[in-house]
Tab-separated table of C-alpha atoms and ligand atoms in Angstrom:
chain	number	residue	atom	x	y	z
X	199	UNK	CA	-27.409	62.748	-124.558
X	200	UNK	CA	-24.982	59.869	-123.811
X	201	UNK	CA	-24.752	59.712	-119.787
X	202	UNK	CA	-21.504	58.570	-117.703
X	203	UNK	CA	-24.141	55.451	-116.696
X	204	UNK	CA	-24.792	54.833	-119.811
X	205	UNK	CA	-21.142	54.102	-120.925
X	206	UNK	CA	-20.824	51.928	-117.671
X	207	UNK	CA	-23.517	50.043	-118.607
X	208	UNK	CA	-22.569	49.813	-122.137
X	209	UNK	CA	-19.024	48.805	-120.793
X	210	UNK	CA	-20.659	46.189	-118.314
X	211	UNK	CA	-20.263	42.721	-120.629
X	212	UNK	CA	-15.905	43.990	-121.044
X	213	UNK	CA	-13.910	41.787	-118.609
X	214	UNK	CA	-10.834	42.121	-116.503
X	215	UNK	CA	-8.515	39.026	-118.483
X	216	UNK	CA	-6.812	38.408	-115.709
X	217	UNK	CA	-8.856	39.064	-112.725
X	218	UNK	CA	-12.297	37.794	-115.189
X	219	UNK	CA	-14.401	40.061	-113.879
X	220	UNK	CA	-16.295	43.293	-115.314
X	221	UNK	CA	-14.003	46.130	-115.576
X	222	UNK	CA	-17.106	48.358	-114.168
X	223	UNK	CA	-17.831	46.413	-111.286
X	224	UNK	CA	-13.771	46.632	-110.256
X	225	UNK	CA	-14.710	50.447	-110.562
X	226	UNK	CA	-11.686	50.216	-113.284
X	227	UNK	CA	-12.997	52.395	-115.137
X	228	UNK	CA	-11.622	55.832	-114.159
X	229	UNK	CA	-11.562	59.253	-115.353
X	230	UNK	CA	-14.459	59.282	-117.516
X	231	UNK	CA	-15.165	62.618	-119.272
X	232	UNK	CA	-18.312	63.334	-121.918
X	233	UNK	CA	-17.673	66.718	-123.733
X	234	UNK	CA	-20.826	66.736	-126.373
X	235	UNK	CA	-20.620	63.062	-128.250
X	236	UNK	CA	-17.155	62.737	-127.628
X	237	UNK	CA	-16.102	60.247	-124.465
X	238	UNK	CA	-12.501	59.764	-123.016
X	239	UNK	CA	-11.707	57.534	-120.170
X	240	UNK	CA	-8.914	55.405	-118.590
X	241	UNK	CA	-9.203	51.523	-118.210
X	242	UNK	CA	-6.819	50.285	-115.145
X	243	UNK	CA	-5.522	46.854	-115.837
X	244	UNK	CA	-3.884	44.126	-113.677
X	245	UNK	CA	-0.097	44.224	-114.670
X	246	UNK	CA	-0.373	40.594	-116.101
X	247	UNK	CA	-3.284	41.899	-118.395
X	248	UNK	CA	-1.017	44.651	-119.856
X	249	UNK	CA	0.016	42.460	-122.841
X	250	UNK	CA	-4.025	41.966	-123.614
X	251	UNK	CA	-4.400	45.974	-123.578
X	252	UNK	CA	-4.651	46.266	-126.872
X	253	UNK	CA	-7.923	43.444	-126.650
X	254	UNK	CA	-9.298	45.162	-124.290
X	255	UNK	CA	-9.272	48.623	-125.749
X	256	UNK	CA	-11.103	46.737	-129.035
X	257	UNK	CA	-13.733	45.636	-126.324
X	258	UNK	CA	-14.382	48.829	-124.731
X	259	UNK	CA	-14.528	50.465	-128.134
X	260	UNK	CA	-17.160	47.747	-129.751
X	261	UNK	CA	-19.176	48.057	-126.328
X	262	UNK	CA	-19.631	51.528	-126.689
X	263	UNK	CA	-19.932	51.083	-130.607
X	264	UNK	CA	-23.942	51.465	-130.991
X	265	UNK	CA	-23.428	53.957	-128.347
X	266	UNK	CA	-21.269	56.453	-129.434
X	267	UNK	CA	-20.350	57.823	-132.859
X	268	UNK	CA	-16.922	57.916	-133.780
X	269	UNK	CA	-13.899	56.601	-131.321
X	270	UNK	CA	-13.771	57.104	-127.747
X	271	UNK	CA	-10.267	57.986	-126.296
X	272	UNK	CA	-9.233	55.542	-124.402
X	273	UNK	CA	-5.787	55.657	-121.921
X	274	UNK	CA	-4.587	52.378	-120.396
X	275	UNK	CA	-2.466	51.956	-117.609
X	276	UNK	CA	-1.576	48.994	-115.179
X	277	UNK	CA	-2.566	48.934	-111.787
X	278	UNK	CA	-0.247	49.697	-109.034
X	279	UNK	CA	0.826	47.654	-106.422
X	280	UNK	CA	-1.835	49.013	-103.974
X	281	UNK	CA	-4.574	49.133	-106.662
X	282	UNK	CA	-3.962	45.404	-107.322
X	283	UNK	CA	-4.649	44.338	-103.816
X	284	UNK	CA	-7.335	46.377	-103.425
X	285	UNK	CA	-9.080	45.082	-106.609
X	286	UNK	CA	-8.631	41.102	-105.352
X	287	UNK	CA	-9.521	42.281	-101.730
X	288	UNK	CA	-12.347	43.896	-103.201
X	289	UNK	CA	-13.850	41.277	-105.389
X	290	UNK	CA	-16.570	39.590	-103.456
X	291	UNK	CA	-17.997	42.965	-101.789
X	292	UNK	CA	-18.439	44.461	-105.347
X	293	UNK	CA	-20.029	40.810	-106.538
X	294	UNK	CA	-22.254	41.145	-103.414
X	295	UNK	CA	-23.868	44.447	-104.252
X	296	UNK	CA	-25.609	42.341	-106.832
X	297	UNK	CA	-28.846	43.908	-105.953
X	298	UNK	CA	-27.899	47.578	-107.539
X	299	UNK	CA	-26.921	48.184	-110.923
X	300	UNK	CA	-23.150	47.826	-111.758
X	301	UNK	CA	-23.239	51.556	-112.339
X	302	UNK	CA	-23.754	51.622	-108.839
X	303	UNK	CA	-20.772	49.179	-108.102
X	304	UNK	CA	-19.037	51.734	-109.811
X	305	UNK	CA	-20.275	54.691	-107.625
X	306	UNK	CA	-19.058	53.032	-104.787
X	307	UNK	CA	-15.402	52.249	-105.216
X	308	UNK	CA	-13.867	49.094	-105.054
X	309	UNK	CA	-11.063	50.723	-102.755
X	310	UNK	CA	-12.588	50.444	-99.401
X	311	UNK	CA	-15.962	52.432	-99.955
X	312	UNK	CA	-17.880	49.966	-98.008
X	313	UNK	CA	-15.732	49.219	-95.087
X	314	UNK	CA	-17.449	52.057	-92.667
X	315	UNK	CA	-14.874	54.523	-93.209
X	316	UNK	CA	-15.893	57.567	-91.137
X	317	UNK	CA	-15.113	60.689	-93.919
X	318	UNK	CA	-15.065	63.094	-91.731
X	319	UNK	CA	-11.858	61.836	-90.375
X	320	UNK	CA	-9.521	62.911	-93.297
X	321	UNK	CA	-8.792	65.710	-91.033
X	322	UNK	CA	-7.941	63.252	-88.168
X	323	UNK	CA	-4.170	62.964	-87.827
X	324	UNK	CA	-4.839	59.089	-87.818
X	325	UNK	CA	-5.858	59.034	-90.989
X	326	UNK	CA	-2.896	58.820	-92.884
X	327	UNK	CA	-3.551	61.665	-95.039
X	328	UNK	CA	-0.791	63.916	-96.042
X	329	UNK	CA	-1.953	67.463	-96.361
X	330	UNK	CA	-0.078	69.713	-98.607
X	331	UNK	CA	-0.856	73.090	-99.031
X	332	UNK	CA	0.585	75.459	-101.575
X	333	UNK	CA	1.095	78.946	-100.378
X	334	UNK	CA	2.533	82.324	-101.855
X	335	UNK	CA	3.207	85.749	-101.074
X	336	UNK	CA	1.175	86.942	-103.722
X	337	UNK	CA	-1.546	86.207	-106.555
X	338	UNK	CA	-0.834	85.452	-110.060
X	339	UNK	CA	2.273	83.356	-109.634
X	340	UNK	CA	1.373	80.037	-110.563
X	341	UNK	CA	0.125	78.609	-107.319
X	342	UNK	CA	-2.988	77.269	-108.735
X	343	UNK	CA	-0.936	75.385	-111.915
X	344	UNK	CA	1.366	74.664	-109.413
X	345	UNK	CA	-0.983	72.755	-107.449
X	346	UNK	CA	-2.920	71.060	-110.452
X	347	UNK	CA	0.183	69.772	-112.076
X	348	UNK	CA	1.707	68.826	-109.025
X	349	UNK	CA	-1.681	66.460	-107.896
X	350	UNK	CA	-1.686	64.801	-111.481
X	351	UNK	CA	1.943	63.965	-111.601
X	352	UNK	CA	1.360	62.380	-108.324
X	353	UNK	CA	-1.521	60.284	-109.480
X	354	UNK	CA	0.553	59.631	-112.706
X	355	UNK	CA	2.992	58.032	-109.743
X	356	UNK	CA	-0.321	55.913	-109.011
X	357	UNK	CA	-0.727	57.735	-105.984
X	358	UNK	CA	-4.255	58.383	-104.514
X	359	UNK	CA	-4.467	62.068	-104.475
X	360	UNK	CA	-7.320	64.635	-103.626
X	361	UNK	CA	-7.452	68.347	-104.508
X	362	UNK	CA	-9.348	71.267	-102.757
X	363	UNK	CA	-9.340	74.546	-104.697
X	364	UNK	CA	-9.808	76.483	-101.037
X	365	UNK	CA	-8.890	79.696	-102.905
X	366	UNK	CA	-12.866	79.803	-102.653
X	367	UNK	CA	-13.439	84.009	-104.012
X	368	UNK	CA	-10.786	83.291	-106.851
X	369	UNK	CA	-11.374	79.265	-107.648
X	370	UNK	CA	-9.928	78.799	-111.217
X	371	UNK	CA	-9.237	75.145	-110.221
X	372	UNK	CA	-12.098	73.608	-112.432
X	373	UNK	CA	-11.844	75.768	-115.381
X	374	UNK	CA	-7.610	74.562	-115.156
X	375	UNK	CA	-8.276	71.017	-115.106
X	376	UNK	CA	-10.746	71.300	-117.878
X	377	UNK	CA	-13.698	70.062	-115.627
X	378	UNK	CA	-17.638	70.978	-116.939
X	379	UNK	CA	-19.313	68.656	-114.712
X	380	UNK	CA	-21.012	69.122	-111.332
X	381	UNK	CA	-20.474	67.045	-108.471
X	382	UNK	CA	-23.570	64.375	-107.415
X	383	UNK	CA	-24.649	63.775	-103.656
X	384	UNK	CA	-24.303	60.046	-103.179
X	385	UNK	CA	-26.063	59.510	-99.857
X	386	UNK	CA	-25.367	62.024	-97.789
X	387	UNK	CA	-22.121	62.874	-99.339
X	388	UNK	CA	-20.696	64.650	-102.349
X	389	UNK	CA	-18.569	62.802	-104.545
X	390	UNK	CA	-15.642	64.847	-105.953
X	391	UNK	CA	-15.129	65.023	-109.384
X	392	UNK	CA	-12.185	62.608	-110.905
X	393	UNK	CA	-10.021	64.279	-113.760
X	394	UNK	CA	-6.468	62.715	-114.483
X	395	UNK	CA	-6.683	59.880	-111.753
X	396	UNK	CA	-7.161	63.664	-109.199
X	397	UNK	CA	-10.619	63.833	-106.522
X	398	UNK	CA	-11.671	67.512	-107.187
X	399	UNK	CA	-13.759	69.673	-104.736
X	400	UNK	CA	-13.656	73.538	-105.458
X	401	UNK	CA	-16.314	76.223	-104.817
X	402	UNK	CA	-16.495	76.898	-108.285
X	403	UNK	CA	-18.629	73.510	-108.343
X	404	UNK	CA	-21.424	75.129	-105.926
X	405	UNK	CA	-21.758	78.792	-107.714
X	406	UNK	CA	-24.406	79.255	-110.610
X	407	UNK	CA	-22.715	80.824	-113.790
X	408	UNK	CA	-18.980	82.042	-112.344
X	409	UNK	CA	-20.833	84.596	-110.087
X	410	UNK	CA	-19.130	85.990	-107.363
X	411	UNK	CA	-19.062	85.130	-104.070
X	412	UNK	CA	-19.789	87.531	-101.419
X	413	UNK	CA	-19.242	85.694	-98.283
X	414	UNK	CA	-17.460	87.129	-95.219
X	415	UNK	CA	-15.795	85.601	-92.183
X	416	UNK	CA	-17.218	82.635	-90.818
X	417	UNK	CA	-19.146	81.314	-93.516
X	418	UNK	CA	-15.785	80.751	-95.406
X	419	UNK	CA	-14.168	78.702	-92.832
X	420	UNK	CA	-17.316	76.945	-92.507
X	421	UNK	CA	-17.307	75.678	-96.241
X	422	UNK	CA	-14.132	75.059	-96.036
X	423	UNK	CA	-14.514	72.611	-93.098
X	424	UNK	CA	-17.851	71.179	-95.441
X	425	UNK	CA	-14.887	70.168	-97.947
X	426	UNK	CA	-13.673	68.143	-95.401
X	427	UNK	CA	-16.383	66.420	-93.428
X	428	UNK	CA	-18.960	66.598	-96.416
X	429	UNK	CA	-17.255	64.731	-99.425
X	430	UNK	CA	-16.683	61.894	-100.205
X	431	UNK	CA	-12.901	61.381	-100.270
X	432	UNK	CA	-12.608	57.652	-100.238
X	433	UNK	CA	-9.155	57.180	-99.616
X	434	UNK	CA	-6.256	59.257	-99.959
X	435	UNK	CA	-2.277	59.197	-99.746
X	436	UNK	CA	-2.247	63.171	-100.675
X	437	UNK	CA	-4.926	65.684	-100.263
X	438	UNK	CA	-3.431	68.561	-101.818
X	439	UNK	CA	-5.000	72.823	-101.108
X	440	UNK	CA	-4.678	75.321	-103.602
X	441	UNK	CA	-4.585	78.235	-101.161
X	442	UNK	CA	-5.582	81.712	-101.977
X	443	UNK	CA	-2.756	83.979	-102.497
X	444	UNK	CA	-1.445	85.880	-99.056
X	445	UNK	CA	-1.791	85.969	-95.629
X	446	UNK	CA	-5.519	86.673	-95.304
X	447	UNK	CA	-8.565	84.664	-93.360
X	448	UNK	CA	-8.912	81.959	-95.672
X	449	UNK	CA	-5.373	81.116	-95.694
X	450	UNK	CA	-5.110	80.931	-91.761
X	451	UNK	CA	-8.425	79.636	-91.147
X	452	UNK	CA	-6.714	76.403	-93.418
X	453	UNK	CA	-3.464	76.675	-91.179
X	454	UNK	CA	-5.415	76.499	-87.996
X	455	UNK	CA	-7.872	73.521	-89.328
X	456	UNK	CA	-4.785	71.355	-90.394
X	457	UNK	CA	-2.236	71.576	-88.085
X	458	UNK	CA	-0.004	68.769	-89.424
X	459	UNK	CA	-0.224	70.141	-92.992
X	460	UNK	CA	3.129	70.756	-94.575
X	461	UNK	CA	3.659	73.036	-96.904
X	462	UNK	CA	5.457	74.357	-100.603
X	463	UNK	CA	5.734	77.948	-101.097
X	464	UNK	CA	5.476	79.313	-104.817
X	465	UNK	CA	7.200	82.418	-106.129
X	466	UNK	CA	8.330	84.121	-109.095
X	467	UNK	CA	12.299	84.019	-109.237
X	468	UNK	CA	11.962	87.935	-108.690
X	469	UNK	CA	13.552	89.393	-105.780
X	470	UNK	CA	10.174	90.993	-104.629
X	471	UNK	CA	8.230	88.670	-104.975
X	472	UNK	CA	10.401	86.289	-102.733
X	473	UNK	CA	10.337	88.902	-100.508
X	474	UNK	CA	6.586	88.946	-100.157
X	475	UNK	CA	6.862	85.139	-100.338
X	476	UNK	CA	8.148	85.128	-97.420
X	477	UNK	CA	5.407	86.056	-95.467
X	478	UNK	CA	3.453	83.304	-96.500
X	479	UNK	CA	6.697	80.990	-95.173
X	480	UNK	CA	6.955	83.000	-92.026
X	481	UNK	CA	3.097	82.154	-91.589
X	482	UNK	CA	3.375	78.443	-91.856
X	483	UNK	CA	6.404	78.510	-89.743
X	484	UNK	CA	4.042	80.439	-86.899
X	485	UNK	CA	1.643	77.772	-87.480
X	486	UNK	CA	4.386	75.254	-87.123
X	487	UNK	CA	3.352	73.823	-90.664
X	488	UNK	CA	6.423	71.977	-91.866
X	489	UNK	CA	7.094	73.702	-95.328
X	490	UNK	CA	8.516	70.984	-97.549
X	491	UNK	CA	10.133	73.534	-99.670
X	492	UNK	CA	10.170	76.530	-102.438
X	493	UNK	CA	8.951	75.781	-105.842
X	494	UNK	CA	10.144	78.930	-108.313
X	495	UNK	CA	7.726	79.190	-111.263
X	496	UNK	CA	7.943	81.554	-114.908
X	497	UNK	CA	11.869	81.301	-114.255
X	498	UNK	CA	13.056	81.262	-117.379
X	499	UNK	CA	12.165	80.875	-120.625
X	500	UNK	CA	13.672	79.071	-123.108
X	501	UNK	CA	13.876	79.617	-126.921
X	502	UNK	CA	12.647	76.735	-128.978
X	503	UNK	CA	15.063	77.705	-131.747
X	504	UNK	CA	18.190	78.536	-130.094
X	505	UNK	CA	17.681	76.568	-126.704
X	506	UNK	CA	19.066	80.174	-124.896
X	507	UNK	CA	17.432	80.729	-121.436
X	508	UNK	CA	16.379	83.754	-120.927
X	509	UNK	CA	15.139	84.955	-117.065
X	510	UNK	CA	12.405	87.520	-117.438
X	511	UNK	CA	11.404	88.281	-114.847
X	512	UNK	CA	14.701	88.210	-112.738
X	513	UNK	CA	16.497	85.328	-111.537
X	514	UNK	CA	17.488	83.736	-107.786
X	515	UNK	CA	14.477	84.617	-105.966
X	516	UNK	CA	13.424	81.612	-105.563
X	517	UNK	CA	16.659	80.204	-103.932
X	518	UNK	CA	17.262	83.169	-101.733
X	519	UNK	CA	13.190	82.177	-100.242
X	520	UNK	CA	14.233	79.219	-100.015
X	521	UNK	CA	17.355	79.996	-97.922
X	522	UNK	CA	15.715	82.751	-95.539
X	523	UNK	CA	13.134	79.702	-94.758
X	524	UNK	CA	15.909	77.444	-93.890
X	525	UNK	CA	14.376	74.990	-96.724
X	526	UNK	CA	14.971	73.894	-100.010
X	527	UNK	CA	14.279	75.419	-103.540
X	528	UNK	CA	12.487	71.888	-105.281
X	529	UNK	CA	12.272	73.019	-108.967
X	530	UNK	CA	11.751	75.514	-111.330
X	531	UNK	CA	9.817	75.710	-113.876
X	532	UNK	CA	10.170	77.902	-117.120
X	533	UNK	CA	8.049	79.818	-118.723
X	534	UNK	CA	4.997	77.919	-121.279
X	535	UNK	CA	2.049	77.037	-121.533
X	536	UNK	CA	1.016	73.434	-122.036
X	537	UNK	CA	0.819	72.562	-125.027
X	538	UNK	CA	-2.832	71.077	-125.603
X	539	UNK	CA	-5.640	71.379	-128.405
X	540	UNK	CA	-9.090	72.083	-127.093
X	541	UNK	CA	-10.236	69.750	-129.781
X	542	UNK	CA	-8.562	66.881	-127.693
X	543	UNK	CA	-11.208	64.515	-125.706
X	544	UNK	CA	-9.163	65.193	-122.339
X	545	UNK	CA	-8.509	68.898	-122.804
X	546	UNK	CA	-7.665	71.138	-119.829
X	547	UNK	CA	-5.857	74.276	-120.126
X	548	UNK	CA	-3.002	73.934	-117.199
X	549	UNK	CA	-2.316	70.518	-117.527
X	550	UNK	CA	1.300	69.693	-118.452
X	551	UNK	CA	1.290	66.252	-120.491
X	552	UNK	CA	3.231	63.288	-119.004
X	553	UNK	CA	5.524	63.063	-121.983
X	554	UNK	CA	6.357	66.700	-122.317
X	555	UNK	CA	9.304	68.488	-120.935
X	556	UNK	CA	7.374	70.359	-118.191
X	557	UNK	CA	5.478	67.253	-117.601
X	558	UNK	CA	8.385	65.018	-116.854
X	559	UNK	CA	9.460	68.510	-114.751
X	560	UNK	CA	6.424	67.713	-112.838
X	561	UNK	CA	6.825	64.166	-112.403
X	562	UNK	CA	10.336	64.656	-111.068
X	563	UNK	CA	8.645	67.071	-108.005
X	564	UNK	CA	6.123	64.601	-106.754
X	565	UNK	CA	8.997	61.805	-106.880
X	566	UNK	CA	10.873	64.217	-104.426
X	567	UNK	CA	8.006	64.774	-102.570
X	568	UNK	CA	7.327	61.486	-102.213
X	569	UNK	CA	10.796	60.741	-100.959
X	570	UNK	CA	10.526	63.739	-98.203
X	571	UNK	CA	6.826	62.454	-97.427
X	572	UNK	CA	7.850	59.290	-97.074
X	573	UNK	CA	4.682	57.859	-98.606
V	750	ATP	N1	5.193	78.429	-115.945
V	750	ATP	C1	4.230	79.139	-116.528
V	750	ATP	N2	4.346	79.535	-117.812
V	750	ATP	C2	3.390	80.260	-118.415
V	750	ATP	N3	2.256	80.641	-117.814
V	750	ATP	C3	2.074	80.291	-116.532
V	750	ATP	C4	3.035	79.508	-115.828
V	750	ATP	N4	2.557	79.309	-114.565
V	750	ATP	C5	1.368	79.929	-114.517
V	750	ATP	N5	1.065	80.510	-115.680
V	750	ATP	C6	-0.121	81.320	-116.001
V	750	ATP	O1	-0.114	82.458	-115.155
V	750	ATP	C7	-1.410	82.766	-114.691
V	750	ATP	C8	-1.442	82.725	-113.172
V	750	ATP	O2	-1.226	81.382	-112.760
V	750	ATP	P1	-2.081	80.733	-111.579
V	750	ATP	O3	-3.514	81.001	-111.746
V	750	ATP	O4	-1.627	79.334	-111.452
V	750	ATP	O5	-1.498	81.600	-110.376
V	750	ATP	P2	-2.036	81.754	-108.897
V	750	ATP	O6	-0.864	82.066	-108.064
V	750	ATP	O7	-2.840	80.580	-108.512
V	750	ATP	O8	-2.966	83.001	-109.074
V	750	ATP	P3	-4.094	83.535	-108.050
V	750	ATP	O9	-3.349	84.333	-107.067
V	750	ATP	O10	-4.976	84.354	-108.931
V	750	ATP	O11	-4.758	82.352	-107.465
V	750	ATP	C9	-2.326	81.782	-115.357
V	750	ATP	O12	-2.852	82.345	-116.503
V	750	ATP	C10	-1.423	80.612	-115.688
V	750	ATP	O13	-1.884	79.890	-116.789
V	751	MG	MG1	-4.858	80.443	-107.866
């Protein structure tokens, strides 16, 4: 079976053109995903190199040619601003680490692995970190895609965004994103599990076959505090919690452990399900979480052949939360699922594409989010 180190290796001899250096070694290759023979991964190039993409894509593929059969699916995308300075600020500690294998240069990312960076403080205030945690009234109304699509359209933004499915009884987060691997233990820390440019930790990565979890009371804040101080974050602009759905333990336990979390409350545009909604807004407010605003989701749907809107299941709640928290409503989003093939390399159920219309939905959120964030 082909292994993600043996792709790095494979990839080791493919160069950076601009920055003439091994694109495993920058740790530029990202996102890598092996589903039976079948690989998919995203190269990150230096803007300047953008015009040689299509020259490097021909490398990666003839590296991985006596590896592989048929064509791996390869994304390209230019670094950001942030990523570029990192990479050149990076160079000479990834060339010192000569002495492990440049699979292990890319275990230990270029972006400030090795600078000492105490982990544990992600939940310090000083570290930058902007916690958002999605909240609702009640299950089942698209909290969890909420929160998936929201973290990959701010990574598609070239933000550097971590996710942490803390709904830990009803974690759907993996199965969402499409993600089959496991987490490894680097050291003494777990590495989360990269998918669309997103850091992944959910419980569903530490249970054997989808049993269920029968933990009570303490031993769910405690792992909820282990997805803090025991992974391996790197580092983050946006660590983003799927919350279970109501008021319960878990939920407050998360308000208590981040205080400066802010917050987006999801509801159905139903009138009752605002209602309950509110709750959930009432509870951050307690906890003087900042909520950022209201997302409404399943508000409409839309026929493909007559373009009519159609509000099933009731319309304005969303607005009316929204006004009773003295916030904003952000978006809403219509009814549909996303439209992808299991037989594509980087399937995942719940994952709107970039280019489709609830995509580009998406990407217009974490641009507003950005803007109230300020980061
Ligand atoms: N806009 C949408 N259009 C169609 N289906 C949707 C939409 N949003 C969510 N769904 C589907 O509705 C179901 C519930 O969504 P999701 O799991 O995100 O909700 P949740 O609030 O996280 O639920 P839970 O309370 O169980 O955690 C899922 O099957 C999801 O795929
Ligand atoms: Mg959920």
């Amino acid at each position: 079976m082909v292994t993600k180190e043996n792709v790095l290796e494979a990839l080791q001899p493919v160069l950076e053109p601009t920055l003439k250096r091994g694109l495993t070694a920058l740790g530029l290759i990202r996102d890598m995903m092996i589903r039976e023979a079948s690989v998919s991964l995203t190269v990150v190039l230096h803007p300047d190199s953008m015009g040689q993409a299509a020259g490097v894509e021909q490398d990666v593929v003839n590296a991985l040619s006596g590896l592989i059969e048929g064509k791996p699916h390869i994304r390209i995308r230019a670094m950001t601003e942030r990523e570029q300075a990192e990479a050149q600020g990076g160079q000479g500690e990834a060339g010192s680490a000569s002495a492990g294998s440049q699979a292990k240069a890319q275990e230990a990312p270029v972006r400030g692995h090795g600078a000492g960076l105490e982990r544990h403080t992600i939940l310090h205030p000083e570290s930058g970190v902007e916690f958002i945690a999605i909240a609702s009234g009640k299950g089942g109304v698209g909290k969890s895609t909420v929160t998936v699509n929201l973290a990959v359209a701010l990574a598609r933004q070239g933000k550097r965004v971590g996710l942490i499915d803390s709904d830990i009884y009803g974690f759907s987060v993996p199965d969402m994103m499409g993600i089959e691997e496991r987490p490894v233990q680097v050291g003494d820390k777990i590495k989360p599990i990269e998918r669309f440019g997103v850091k992944v930790i959910s419980m569903g990565f530490f249970v054997e076959d989808n049993s269920p979890i029968v933990w009570r009371g303490p031993m769910l804040g405690k792992m909820l505090r282990n997805f803090f101080a025991e992974i391996d974050w790197g580092e983050l602009d946006y660590l983003l919690l799927d919350l279970p759905p109501g008021t319960g333990d878990v939920a407050l336990d998360v308000h208590q452990m981040i205080p400066q979390s802010k917050e987006i409350i999801v509801t159905t545009p139903h009138a009752t399900a605002a209602f309950v909604a509110a709750r959930a807004g009432a509870m951050a407010i307690k906890t003087n979480h900042e909520i950022i605003g209201v997302v409404e989701n399943m508000s409409y749907f839309e026929s493909k052949a007559t373009g009519e809107r159609e509000y099933v299941f009731g319309r304005g709640g969303g607005g009316k939360l929204a006004e009773t928290l003295g916030t904003d409503l952000l978006a809403q989003f219509p009814l549909g699922a996303p439209d992808n093939h299991p037989a594509e390399p980087d399937f995942s159920p719940s994952v709107y594409k970039a280019d489709s219309e609830i995509g580009r939905e998406y990407l217009a959120l974490a641009q507003t989010i950005i803007e109230r964030c300020g980061k």
